[in-house]
Coordinates of C-alpha atoms in Angstrom, one line a residue:
X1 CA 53.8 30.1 234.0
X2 CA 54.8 33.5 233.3
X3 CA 51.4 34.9 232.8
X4 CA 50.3 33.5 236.0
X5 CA 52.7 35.5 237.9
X6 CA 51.2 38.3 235.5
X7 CA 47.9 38.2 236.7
X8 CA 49.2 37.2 240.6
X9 CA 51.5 40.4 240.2
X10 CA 48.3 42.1 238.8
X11 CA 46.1 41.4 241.4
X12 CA 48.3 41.9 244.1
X13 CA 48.9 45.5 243.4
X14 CA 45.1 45.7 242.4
X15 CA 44.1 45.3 245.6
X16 CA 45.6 48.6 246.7
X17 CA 42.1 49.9 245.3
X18 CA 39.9 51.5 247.3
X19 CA 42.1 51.7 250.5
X20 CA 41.9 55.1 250.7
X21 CA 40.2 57.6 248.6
X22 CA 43.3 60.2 248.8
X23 CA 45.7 57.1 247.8
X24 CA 43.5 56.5 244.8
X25 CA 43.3 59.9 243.5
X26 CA 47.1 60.4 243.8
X27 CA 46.9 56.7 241.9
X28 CA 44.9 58.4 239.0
X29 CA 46.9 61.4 239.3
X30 CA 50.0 59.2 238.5
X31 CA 48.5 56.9 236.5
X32 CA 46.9 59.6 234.0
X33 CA 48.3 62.8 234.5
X34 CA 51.9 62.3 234.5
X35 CA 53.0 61.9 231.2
X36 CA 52.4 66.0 230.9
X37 CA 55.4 66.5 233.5
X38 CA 57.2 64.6 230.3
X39 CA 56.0 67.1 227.5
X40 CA 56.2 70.4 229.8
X41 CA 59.8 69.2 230.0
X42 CA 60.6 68.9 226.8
X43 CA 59.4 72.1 226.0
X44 CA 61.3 73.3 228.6
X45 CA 64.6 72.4 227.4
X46 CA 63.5 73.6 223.7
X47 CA 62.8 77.3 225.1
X48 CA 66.2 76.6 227.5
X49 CA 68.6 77.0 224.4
X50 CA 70.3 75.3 221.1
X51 CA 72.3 72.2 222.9
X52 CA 69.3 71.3 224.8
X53 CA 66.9 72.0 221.5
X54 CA 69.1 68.7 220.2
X55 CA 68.2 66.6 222.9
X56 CA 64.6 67.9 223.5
X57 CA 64.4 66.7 219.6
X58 CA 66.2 63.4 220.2
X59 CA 64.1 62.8 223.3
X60 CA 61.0 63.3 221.0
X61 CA 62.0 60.7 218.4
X62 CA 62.8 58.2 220.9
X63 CA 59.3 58.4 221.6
X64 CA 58.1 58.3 218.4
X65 CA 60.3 55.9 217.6
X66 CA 59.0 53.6 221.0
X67 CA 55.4 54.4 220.0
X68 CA 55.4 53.1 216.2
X69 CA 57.4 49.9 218.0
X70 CA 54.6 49.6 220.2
X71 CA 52.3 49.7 217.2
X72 CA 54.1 47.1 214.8
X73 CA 54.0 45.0 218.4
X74 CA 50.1 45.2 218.8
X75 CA 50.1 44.2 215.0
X76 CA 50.9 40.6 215.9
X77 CA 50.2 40.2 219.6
X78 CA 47.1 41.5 221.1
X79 CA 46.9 41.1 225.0
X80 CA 43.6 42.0 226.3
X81 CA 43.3 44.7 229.0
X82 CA 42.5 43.5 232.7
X83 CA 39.7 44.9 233.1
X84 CA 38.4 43.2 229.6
X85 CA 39.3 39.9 231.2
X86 CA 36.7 41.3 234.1
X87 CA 40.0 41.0 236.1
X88 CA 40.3 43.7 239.3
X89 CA 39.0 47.0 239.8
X90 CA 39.2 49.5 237.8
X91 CA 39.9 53.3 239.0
X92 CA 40.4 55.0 235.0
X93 CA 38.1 54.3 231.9
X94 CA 40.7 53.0 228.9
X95 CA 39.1 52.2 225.6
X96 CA 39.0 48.2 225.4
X97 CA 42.9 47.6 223.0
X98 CA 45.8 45.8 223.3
X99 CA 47.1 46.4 226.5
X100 CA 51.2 45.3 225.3
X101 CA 53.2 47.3 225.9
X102 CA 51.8 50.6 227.5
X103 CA 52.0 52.9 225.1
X104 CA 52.1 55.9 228.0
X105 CA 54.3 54.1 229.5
X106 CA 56.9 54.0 226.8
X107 CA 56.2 57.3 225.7
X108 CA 57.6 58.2 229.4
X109 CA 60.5 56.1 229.5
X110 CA 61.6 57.0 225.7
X111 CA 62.2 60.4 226.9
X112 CA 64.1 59.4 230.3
X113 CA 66.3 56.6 228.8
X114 CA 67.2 59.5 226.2
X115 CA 67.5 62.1 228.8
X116 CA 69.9 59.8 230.6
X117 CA 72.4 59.2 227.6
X118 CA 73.4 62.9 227.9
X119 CA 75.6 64.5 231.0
X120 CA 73.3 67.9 230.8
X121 CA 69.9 66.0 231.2
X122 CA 71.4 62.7 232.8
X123 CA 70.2 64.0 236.6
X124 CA 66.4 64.7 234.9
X125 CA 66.5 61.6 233.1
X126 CA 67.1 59.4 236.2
X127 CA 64.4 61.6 238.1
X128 CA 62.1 61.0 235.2
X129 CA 62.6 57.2 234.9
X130 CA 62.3 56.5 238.3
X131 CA 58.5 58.7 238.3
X132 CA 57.7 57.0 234.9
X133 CA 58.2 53.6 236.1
X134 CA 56.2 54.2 239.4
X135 CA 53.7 56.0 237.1
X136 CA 53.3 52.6 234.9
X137 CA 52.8 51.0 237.6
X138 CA 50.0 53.1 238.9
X139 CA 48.4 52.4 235.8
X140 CA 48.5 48.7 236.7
X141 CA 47.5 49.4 240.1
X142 CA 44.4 51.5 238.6
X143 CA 43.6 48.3 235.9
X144 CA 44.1 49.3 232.9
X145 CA 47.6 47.0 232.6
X146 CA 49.4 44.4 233.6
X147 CA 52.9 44.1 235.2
X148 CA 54.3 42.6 231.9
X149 CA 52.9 45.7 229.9
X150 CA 54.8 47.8 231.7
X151 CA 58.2 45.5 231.3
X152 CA 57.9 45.4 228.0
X153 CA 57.2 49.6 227.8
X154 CA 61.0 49.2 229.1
X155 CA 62.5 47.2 227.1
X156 CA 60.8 49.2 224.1
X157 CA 62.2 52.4 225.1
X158 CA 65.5 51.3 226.2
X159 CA 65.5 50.0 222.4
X160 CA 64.0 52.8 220.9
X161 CA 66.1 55.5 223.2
X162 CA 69.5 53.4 222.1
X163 CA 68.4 53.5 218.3
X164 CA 68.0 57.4 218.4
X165 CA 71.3 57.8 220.2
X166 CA 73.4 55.5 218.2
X167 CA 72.3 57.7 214.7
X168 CA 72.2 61.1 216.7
X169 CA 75.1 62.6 214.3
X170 CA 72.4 61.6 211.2
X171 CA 69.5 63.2 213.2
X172 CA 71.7 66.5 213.9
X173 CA 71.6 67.3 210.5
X174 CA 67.4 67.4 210.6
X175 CA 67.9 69.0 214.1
X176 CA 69.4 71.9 212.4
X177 CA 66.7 72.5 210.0
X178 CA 63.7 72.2 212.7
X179 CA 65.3 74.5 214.7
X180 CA 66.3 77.1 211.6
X181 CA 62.6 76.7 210.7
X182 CA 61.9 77.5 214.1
X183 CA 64.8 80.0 214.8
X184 CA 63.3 81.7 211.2
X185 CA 59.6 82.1 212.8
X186 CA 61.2 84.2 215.5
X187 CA 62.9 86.1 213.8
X188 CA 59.3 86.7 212.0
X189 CA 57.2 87.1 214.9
X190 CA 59.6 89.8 216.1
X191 CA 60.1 91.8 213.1
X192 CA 56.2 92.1 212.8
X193 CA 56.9 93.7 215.9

């Protein structure tokens, strides 16, 4: 039952194909392109200064931590990509793998869920959940997943983001030696200067 209204879901929003060729490039854009806007702001609020170098780290982890959960899930349930099920059209060439959960996907909503947890990044966090989750679903609307993929890239970073927050005193204390490390290189570079 519940993976007929994946695949109904699926091809509903499929069908938005080939519409119009602007509307499918701003699809690929999405779809493809947007996890940067993720990674350019992360190193963003590493350059900005210490407090947000925490949270830039904790952000990272969360998406580590959503990616290896991804992994051990593909370890003992492989769901076939759409488009290997010769399901829909396809606007973006993905390598034929287990299509649950997205791994983009999570990778983008690790970082907002993580974003959200903390009053300085909490307005960037919503801005960047709400863009990850319509970026998922570009990638479903481009093919290359289904509607549950992108469901259950939520619920993995919604676990993952929690974990990392809940032990974020234990974290601190590696926080503080990547940024010495870093702070240290600095302080190099400029005195070869």
């Amino acid at each position: 039952m519940l993976e007929k209204i994946n695949y109904l879901v699926f091809n509903y929003l499929n069908h938005l194909v080939h519409l119009n060729p602007l509307i499918d490039q701003i699809i690929v854009i999405l779809a493809k392109y947007w996890v940067f806007i993720f990674v350019f702001w992360l190193i963003y609020l590493w350059l900005k200064k210490d407090q947000f170098r925490q949270i830039a780290l904790f952000s990272g982890y969360a998406a580590i931590l959503g990616l290896i959960i991804n992994f051990i899930i593909t370890l003992f349930y492989r769901h076939p990509r759409p488009f290997m099920l010769h399901m829909g059209t396809t606007l973006i060439y993905h390598a034929a793998e287990a299509s649950f959960p997205s791994d983009t996907t999570t990778f983008m909503l690790s970082i907002a869920c993580l974003l959200f947890y903390f009053s300085e990044t909490r307005i960037s966090g919503i801005f960047l959940f709400i863009t990850g989750l319509i970026s998922g679903f570009c990638r479903v609307i481009s093919g290359i997943h289904f509607p549950l993929d992108i469901f259950g890239s939520l619920v993995v970073a919604i676990i993952a983001s929690f974990a990392v927050y809940t032990y974020q005193s234990k974290l601190r204390i590696v926080n503080r030696v990547i940024i010495n490390i870093y702070q240290s290189f600095l302080k190099w570079i400029a005195d070869l200067f």
